XYZ file of C-alpha atoms in Angstrom:
551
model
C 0.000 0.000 0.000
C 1.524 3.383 -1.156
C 2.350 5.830 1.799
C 0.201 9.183 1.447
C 1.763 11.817 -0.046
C 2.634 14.797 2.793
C 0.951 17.701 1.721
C 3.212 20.146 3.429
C 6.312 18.699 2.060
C 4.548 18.813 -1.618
C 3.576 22.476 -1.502
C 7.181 23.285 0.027
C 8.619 21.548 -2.691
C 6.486 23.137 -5.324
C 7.743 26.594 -3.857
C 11.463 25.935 -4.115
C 10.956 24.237 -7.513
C 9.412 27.717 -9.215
C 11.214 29.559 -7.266
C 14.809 27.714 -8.762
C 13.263 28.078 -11.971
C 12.628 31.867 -11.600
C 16.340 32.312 -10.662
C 17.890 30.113 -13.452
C 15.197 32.434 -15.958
C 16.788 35.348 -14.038
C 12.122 36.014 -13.811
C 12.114 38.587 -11.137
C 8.232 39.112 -12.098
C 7.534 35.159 -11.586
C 9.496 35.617 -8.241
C 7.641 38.339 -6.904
C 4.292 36.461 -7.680
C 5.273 33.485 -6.009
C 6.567 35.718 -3.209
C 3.186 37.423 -3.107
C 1.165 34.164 -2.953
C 3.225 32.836 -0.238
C 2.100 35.550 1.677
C -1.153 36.168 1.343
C -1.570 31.930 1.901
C 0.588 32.494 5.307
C 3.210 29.898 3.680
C 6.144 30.635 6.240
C 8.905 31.219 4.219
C 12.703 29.591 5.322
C 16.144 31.003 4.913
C 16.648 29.484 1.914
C 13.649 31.810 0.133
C 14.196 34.873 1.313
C 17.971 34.654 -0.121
C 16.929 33.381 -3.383
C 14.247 36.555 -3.525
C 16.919 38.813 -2.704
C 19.467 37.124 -4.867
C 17.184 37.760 -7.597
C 16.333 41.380 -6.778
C 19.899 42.192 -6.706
C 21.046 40.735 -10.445
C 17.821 43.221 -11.101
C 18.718 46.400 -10.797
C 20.842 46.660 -13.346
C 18.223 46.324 -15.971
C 16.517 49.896 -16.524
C 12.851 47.529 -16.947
C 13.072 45.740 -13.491
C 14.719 48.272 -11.375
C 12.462 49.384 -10.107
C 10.739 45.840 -9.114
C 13.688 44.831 -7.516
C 14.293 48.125 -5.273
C 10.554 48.000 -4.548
C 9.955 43.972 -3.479
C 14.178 43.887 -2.158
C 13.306 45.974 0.677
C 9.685 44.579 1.182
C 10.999 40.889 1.448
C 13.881 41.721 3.615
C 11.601 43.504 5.944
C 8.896 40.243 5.982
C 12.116 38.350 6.886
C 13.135 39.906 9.868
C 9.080 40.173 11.259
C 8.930 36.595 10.389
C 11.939 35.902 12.899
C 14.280 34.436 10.460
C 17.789 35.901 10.955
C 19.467 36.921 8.366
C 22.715 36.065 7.248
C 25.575 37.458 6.042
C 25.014 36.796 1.587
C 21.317 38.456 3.251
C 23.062 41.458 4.122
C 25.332 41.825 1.591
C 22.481 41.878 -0.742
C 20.024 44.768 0.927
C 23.898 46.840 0.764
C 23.552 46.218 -2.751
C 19.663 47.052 -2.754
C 20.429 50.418 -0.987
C 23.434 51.126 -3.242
C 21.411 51.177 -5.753
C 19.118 53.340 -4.515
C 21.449 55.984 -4.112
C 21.602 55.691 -0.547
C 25.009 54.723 0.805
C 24.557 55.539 4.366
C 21.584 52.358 4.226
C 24.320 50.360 2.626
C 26.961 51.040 5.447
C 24.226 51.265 8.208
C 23.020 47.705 7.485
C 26.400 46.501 7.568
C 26.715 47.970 10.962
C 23.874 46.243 12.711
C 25.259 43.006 11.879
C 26.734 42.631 15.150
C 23.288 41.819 17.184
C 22.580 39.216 14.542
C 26.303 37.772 15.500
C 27.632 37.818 12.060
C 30.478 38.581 10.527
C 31.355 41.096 7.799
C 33.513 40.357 4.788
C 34.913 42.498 2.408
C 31.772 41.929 -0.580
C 29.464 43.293 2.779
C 31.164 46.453 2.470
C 31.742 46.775 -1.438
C 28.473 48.453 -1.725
C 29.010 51.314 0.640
C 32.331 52.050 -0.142
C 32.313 52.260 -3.783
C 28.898 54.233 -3.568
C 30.642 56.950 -1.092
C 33.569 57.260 -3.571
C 31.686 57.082 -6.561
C 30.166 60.129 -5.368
C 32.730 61.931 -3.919
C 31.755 61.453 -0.037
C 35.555 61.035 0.828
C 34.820 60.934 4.713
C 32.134 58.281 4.698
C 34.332 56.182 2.343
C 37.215 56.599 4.714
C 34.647 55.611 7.581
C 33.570 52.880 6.158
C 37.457 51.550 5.015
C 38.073 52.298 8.980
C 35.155 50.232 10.090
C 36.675 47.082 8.064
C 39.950 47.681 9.396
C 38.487 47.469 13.162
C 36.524 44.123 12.131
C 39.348 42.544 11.171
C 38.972 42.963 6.764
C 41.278 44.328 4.786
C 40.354 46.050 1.301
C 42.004 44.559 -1.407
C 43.404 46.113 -4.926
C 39.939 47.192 -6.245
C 38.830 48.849 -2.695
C 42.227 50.606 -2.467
C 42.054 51.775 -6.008
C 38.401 53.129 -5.255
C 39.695 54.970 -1.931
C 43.066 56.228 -3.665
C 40.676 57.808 -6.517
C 38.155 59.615 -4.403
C 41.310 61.061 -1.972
C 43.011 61.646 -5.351
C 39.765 63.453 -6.781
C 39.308 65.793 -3.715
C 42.411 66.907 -3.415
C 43.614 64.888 -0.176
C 47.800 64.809 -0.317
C 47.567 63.034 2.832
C 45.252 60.238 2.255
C 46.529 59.607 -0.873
C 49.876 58.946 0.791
C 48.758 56.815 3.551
C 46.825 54.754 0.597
C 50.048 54.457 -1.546
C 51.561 52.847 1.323
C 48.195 50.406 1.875
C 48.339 49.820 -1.864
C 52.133 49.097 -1.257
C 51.272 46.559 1.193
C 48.609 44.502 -0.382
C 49.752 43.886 -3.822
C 52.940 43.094 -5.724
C 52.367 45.273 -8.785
C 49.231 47.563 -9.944
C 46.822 47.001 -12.757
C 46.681 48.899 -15.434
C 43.284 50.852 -14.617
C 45.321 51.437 -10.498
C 48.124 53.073 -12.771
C 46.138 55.321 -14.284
C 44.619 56.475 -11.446
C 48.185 56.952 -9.886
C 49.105 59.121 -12.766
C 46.149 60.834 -12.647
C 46.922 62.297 -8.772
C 50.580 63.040 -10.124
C 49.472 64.870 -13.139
C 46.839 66.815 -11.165
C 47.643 70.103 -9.500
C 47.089 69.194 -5.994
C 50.034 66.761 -6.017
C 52.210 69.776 -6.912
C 51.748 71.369 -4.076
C 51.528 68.943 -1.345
C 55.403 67.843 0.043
C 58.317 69.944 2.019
C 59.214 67.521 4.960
C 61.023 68.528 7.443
C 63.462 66.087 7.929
C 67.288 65.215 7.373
C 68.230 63.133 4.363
C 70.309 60.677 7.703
C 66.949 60.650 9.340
C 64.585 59.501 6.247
C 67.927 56.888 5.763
C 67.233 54.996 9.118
C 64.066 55.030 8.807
C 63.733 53.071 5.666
C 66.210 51.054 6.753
C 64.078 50.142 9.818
C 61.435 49.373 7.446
C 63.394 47.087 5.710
C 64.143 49.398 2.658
C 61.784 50.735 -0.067
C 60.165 52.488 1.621
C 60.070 55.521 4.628
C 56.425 56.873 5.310
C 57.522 60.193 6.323
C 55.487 62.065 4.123
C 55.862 63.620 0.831
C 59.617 64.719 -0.467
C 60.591 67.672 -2.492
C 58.616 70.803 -3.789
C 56.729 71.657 -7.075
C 55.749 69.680 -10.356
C 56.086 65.654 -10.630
C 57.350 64.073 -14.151
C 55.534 61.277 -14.750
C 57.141 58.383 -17.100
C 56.955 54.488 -18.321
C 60.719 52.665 -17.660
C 61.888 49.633 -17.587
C 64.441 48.405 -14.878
C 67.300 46.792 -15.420
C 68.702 43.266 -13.789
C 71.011 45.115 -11.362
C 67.815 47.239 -10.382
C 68.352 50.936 -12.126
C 65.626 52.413 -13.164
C 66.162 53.432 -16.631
C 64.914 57.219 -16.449
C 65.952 58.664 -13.293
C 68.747 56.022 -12.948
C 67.850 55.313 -9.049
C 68.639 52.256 -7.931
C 65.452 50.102 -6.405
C 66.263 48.616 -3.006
C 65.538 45.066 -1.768
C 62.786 45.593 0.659
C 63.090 43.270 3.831
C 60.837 42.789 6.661
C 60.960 45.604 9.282
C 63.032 45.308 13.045
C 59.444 44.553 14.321
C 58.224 41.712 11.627
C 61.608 40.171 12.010
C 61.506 40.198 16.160
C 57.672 38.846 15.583
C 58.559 36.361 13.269
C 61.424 34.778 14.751
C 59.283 34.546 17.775
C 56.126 32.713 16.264
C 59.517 30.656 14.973
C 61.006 29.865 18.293
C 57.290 29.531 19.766
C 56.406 26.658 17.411
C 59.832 25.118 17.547
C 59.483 24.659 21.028
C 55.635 23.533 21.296
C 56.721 20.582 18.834
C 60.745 19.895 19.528
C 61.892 18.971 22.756
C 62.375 22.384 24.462
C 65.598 21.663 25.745
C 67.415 20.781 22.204
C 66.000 23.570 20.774
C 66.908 26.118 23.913
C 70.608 24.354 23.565
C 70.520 25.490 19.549
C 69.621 28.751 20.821
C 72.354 29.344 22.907
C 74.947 27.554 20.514
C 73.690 30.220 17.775
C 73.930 33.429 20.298
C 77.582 32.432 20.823
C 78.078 31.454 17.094
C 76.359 34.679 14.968
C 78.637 34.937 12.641
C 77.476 33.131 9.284
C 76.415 34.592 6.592
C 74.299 31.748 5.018
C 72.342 28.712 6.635
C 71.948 25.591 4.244
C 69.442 23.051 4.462
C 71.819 19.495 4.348
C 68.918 17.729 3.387
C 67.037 19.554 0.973
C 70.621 19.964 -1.286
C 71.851 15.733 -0.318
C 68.443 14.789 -1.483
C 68.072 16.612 -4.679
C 67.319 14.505 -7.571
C 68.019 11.304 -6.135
C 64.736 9.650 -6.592
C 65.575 7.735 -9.008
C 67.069 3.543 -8.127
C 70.060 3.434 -6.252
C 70.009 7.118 -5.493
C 70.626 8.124 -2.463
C 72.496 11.373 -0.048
C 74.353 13.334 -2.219
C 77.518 14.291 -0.018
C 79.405 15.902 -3.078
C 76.091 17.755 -3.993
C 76.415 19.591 -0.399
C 79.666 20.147 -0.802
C 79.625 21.511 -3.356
C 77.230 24.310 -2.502
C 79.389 24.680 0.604
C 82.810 25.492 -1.548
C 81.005 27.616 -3.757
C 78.958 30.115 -0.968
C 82.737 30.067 0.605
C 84.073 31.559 -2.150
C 81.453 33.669 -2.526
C 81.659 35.415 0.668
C 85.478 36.097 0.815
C 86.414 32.734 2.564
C 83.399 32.697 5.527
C 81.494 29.382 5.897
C 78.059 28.996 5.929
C 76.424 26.473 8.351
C 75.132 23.287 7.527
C 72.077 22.141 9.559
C 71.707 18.269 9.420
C 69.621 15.861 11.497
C 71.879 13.573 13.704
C 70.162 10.486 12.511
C 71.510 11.387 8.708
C 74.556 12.444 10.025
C 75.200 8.891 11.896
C 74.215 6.929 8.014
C 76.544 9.259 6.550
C 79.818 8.778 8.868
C 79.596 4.773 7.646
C 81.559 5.863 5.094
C 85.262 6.796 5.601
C 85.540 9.609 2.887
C 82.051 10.855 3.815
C 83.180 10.937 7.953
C 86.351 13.239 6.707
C 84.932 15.461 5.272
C 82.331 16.079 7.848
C 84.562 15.744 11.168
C 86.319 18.966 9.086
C 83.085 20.973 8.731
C 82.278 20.202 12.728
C 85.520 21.288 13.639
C 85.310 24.586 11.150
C 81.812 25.056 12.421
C 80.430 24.556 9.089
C 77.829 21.596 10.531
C 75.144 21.803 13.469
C 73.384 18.126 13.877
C 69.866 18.145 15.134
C 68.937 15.657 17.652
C 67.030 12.388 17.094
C 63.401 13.002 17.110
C 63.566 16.792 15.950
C 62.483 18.347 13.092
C 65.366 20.168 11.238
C 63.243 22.605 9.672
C 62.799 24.377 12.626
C 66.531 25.173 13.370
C 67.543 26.102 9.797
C 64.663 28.877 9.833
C 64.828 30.126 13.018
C 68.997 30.493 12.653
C 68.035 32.212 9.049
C 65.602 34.325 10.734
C 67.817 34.860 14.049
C 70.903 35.729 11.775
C 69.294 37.820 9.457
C 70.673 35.948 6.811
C 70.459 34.154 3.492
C 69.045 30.740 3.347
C 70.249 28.213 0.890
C 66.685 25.410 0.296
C 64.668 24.415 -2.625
C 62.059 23.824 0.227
C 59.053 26.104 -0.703
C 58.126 26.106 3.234
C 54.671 25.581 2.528
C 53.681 23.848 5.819
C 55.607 26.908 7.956
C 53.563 29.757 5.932
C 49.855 27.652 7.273
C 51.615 27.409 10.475
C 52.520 31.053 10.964
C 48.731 31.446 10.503
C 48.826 34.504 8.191
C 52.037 35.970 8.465
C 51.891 38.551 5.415
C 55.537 39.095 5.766
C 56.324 35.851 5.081
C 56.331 35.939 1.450
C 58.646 39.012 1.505
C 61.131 37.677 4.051
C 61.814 34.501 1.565
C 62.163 36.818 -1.615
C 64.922 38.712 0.044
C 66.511 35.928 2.151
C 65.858 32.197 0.387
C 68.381 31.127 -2.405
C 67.583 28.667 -4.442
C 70.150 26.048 -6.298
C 70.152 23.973 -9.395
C 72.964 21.613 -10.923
C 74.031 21.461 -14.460
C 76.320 19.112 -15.539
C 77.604 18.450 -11.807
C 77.559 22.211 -11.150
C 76.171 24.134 -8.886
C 74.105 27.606 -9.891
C 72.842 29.285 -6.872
C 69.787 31.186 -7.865
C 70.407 34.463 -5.363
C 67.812 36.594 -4.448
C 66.928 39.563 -6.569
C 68.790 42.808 -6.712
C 65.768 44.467 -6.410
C 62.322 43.839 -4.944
C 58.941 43.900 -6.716
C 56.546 46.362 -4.953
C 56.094 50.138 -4.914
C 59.002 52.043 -3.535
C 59.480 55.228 -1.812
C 62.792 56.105 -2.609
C 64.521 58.671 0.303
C 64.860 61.113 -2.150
C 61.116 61.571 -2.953
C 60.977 59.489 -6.064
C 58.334 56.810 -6.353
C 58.434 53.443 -8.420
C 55.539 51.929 -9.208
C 55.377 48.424 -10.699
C 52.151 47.432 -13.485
C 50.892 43.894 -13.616
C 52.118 42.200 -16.691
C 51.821 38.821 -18.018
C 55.171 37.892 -18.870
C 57.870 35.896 -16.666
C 60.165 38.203 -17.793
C 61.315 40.869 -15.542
C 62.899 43.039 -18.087
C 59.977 44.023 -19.635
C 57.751 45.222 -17.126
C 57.028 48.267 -17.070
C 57.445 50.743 -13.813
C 56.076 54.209 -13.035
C 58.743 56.338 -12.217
C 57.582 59.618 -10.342
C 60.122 61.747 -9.775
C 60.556 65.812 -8.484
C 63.463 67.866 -7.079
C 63.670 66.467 -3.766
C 64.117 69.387 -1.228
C 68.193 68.451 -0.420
C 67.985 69.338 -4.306
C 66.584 72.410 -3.844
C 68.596 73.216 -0.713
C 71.703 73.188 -2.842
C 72.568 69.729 -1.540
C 72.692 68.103 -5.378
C 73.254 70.324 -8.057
C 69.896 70.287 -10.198
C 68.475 73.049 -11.724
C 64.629 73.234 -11.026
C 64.086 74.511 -14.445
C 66.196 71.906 -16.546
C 63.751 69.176 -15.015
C 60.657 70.962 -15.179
C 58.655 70.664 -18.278
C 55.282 72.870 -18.992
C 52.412 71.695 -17.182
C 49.879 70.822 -20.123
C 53.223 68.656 -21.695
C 53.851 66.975 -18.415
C 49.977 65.748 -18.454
C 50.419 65.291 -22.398
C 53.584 63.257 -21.570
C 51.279 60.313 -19.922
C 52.212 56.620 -19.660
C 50.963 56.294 -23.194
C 53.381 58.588 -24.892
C 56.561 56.611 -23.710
C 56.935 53.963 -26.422
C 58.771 51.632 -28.837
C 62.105 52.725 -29.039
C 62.626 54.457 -25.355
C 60.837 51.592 -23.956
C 63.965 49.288 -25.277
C 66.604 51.415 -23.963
C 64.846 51.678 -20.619
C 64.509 55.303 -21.097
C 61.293 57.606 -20.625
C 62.228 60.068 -23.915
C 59.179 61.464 -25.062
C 59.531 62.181 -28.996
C 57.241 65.318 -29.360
C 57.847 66.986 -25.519
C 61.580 68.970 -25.827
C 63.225 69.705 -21.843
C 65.549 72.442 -21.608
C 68.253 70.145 -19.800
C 69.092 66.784 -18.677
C 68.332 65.650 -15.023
C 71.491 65.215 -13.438
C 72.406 61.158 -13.117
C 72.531 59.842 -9.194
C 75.482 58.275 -7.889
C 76.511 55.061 -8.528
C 74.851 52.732 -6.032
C 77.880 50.928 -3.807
C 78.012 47.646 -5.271
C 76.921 44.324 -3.937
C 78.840 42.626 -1.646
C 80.266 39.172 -3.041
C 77.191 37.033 -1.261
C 74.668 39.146 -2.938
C 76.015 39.014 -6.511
C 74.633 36.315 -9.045
């Protein structure tokens, strides 16, 4: 005998079938029926409905014919919701911001936003979209800043497009200083611009406000330590210089000139502070999953012996390319990359980390236990005790020593366990060299001679790197923003204000667009139809690299 059919469960799944089908026909109409029916028939509505009514609504209002609809039934269902008792969520939310967006009224979009705290939800950065690009859209500067301020305090960061959108409207109304402090944001959150963040960039340069804002009052020695406490690139002081900004395309060469202004890029480290945080979460880590006593003994060992200039990770370089039958530790491999960083650093050893347990297998052999009772007695070698992980010590002693580190080892498992450690990323760029053999030789891939993010040079002078698609780091293109810096203008470099000043409607003429083909090759910014009355001056030679830091 067939069971009876529930009635309740038939109508409610008659409701979310039409419903599904209104959304895949994109029918706000059919929706609004079916939401109509429903409640005139007191058919209590779930979580589920009222975010597919919404969801609808809001892929509305961008048609001229239903935008109206949508605005009018978005705000209607959303209000049945919450007298119905069913709490909203946080796609609900997001989609009334985009209701009230779209209705011209950003303050609704931010205030709903704010009240998600007595529903216990969290915000994410599509919650605030709405607002913010509504506020700087229309040129409400303080609200947008509000609302990038409330984000900040609830733990979400804007990304690219946000900071583009925030940079624009500063940009737009004249705001020197929070165009600065979103340079330096924008500096933090991405590795290069896109093309449509570049233009905006050139756009404040070009514009008259930028001309005037700048004059610092500080010492070229002061602005020096500063950026070095940074960890280079960059000082956040404030603007640099007086007057006009020339505004060109370059390309930078592998040593890390720019090609127009001839300033050399720095390689941007961590700051004092990330480092000191970082090689705590290090040593906090180490010592939650390594016996704390080994690793406290490796810390005192490395106080007392500070003096290397590159840690290398035994394993990673004795196992490489050995899978294959019969393969197996690679002694010669190792040593090899331990002759070659000696000479490279005018006759100072690195250190070898090695667990004890490979260290033992190794000494079997006769030659093998030569060669490394002469690297423990040179301090070249530091064996890890059974049951630790060597991973651990060769990263904290990079870390501790400020040094370079010499692994293939992409440290994937360290960057999940340093649970969002932004710095990361950068700390590895400057610090980890890579290796590769050819033939039996060793080619240590170094780090670069220059670092890819915006840079705030101490003179003033801004570098901006654009997204591009190629591998190949000789033909992106950089922004390079320069003006006399005020040492100039004190008399401290000999530059005439005049020889690097070009008329004002030329200097806007003279956009990113103008500097092609040929200049573009030679890595200069010559513009073909604009004529300057002089050249600028070419900066010192930058002090070259020491041995360890030349390919």
């Amino acid at each position: 005998m067939k069971k009876k059919k529930n009635n309740k469960t038939t109508v409610e799944g008659k409701f979310r079938f039409d419903l599904d089908t209104c959304s895949k026909r994109r029918d706000l109409s059919g929706a609004v029926a079916l939401f109509e029916s429903a409640v005139s028939q007191n058919f209590r509505l779930i979580h589920y409905h009222f975010n597919a009514l919404l969801y609808l609504c809001t892929i509305s209002i961008d048609e001229p014919s239903s935008k109206a609809l949508a605005l009018d039934y978005g705000f209607r269902i959303f209000d049945h919701m919450v007298n119905s008792g069913v709490t909203p969520n946080e796609a609900t939310i997001t989609a009334v911001a985009r209701l009230a967006a779209a209705k011209s009224d950003g303050d609704l979009a931010f205030e709903v936003v704010r009240t998600m705290g007595k529903y216990e939800l969290s915000p994410r950065l599509r919650t605030y979209g709405p607002a913010l690009y509504w506020f700087c859209a229309n040129l409400e500067g303080e609200k947008a800043w509000a609302v990038e301020e409330h984000m900040v305090s609830m733990g979400v960061h804007p990304e690219e497009p946000e900071l583009a959108a925030l940079l624009k409207v500063s940009a737009e109304m004249g705001r020197g200083d929070k165009v600065y402090a979103y340079l330096h944001k924008l500096r933090t959150a991405v590795r290069s611009v896109s093309e449509s963040t570049a233009e905006i960039i050139e756009g404040w340069f070009c514009g008259e406000a930028a001309s005037e804002v700048g004059g610092v009052d500080c010492c070229l020695g002061a602005i020096e330590e500063v950026a070095l406490k940074n960890g280079g690139g960059w000082h956040g002081q404030g603007w640099i210089g007086k007057g006009k900004w020339l505004v060109c395309r370059a390309k930078v060469d592998s040593s890390g000139q720019c090609g127009s202004c001839r300033e050399q890029l720095a390689t941007v480290d961590i700051d004092r502070a990330e480092t000191e945080t970082f090689l705590e979460s290090v040593a906090a880590m180490a010592m939650e999953r390594e016996v704390r006593s080994n690793f406290r003994e490796f810390q005192d060992w490395l106080d007392k012996h500070a003096d290397y200039e590159a840690i290398v990770d035994g394993a990673n370089i004795g196992l490489y390319q050995q899978n294959f039958a019969n393969g197996e530790f690679s002694i010669p491999q190792l040593d090899a990359v331990v002759k070659e960083l000696y000479d490279r650093s005018q006759k100072k050893r690195p250190l070898v980390i090695l667990h004890n347990k490979r260290f033992r297998k190794l000494s079997e052999n006769a030659s093998n236990r030569k060669l490394l009772q002469e690297w423990l007695t040179q301090g070249v070698l530091y064996t890890t005790p059974n049951g630790s992980n060597d991973d651990w010590y060769w990263l904290y002693a990079a870390v501790k020593l400020k040094c370079l580190l010499v692994t293939n080892d992409e440290m994937r498992d360290h960057i999940f366990e340093l649970l969002g450690s932004s710095f990361f990323l950068k700390w590895k760029e400057r610090h980890q060299v890579r290796y590769t053999f050819v033939k039996g030789n060793v080619k240590l891939l170094m780090p670069p001679s220059y670092s890819l993010f915006i840079q705030e040079s101490v003179k003033g002078t801004w570098h901006v790197p654009v997204a591009s698609e190629s591998s190949d780091e000789s033909l992106r293109t950089w922004h390079c923003i320069t003006r006399p810096s005020s040492h100039e203008l004190n008399g401290k470099a000999s530059v005439n204000l005049e020889t690097c000043e070009i008329d004002r409607q030329e200097q806007c003429d003279f956009k990113l667009s103008s500097c092609k083909s040929e200049g573009l090759r030679n890595g200069s910014c010559e513009n073909k139809t604009t004529t300057m009355t002089g050249k600028r001056k070419d900066r010192s030679p930058s002090p070259s690299p020491s041995p360890m830091q030349r390919h």
